[in-house]
Amino acid sequence: MATHGAPVDCSKIEKPWLLLDKQFRYRVRLVNVGSLTGISFTIPDSEMEVIQVDGGQPVISHRANSVGILYPAERVDFVLGWPKSVIDANTEIVIELDKEYFLRPNFALTPVQSFLLGAESVNQQTTKNETAIIRFNLREAMGPPLTHPLPDAGKFFMIYTDIEILNHLNSIPKGFINHTTWEPQNLPLIALSREDWDSHQLVPWTGPEPVWIELTINNVDSSGHPFHLHGFDFYVIASYEGKGGWDYYNPFKPSRPPRGGPFNLKNPVRKDTVYVPPWGYVVIRFLADNEGIWALHCHILWHQASGMVMAFQVLGDEHKGLSNNIIGLSAEQLCMN
């Protein structure tokens, strides 16, 4: 990070560029492989049709020339094309970093980058683009209408998550889910019985049979957290950004309805990574039918590394974990070797 007292001397380099025949349409998959913040992706003179998110789940699209915010681990697929009036004109790709996690000015950071997108045409022109930006807001994405009602949840879980700086932890920032900050054990949990798991492991058991789970993730922080669930896709049935107070949701207190209004049970988007807004909550529903111990964690990597991780044990035995089946035994043998 640069400051006035310690500037960063960056040498100028030639920007990469891309050459496309704008007479064709292209399917593009955009993946945020970053570890800190979200991005928005814009091609001003283009026509984008967003078709899928994350692991190939369909969404309802609308005309756009920009898509975002795409948080770490999120993916989006869109069809990219151009109107005939601009197929001979050069344009640009604009990538903008979300400012949410940049609380202090960094003079070495260029949050908006643009790259030449050249038209592969004999009549190539360079024109100034003044097209209005129409963004497909991924946080508001909806899925197609469900053909069958979403099953009711058989089990409910609720968590609270935040980053804390505590004296007894040497004032080192730690990520918490409920009262647990995760640390890895020497052997993976799948190779151990539950009685051998330490106090840093928050791993509720979903039960011996497949069951629909409803999970409420409450965010106590003033910035959002993109949470990723391994092993499953889930329906996002509620998302609410708080107003700075206690705007959380407790499904075990029916006398206090969710502040974000009724759940969307008609056309919820299906994902495997979801942004949990600041001071707010997200409610997801998924069928727990894939046996294993599956991590749920914030995909801002330093949040994950500092402890913002938990897991679900799906199927198996509540007391033995998975250590007596072939998966657990092979994991133990692999780690011992």
PDB file of C-alpha atoms in Angstrom, residues 25 42 97 102 118 153 157 162 200 202 282 286 304:
ATOM      1  CA  ARG A  25     -21.862 -13.360 -30.710  1.00  0.00           C
ATOM      2  CA  THR A  42     -18.444  -3.308 -18.641  1.00  0.00           C
ATOM      3  CA  LEU A  97     -13.029  -2.790  -8.239  1.00  0.00           C
ATOM      4  CA  PHE A 102     -10.743  -0.200   0.545  1.00  0.00           C
ATOM      5  CA  GLY A 118     -10.454  -3.800 -31.184  1.00  0.00           C
ATOM      6  CA  ALA A 153     -37.269 -27.115   5.405  1.00  0.00           C
ATOM      7  CA  PHE A 157     -29.835 -23.502  11.382  1.00  0.00           C
ATOM      8  CA  ASP A 162     -18.077 -11.179  12.100  1.00  0.00           C
ATOM      9  CA  HIS A 200     -12.293 -24.745  16.740  1.00  0.00           C
ATOM     10  CA  LEU A 202     -18.209 -25.861  14.298  1.00  0.00           C
ATOM     11  CA  VAL A 282     -29.248 -14.081   3.831  1.00  0.00           C
ATOM     12  CA  PHE A 286     -30.751 -26.695   0.097  1.00  0.00           C
ATOM     13  CA  GLN A 304     -11.293 -17.418   5.822  1.00  0.00           C
TER      14      GLN A 304
END
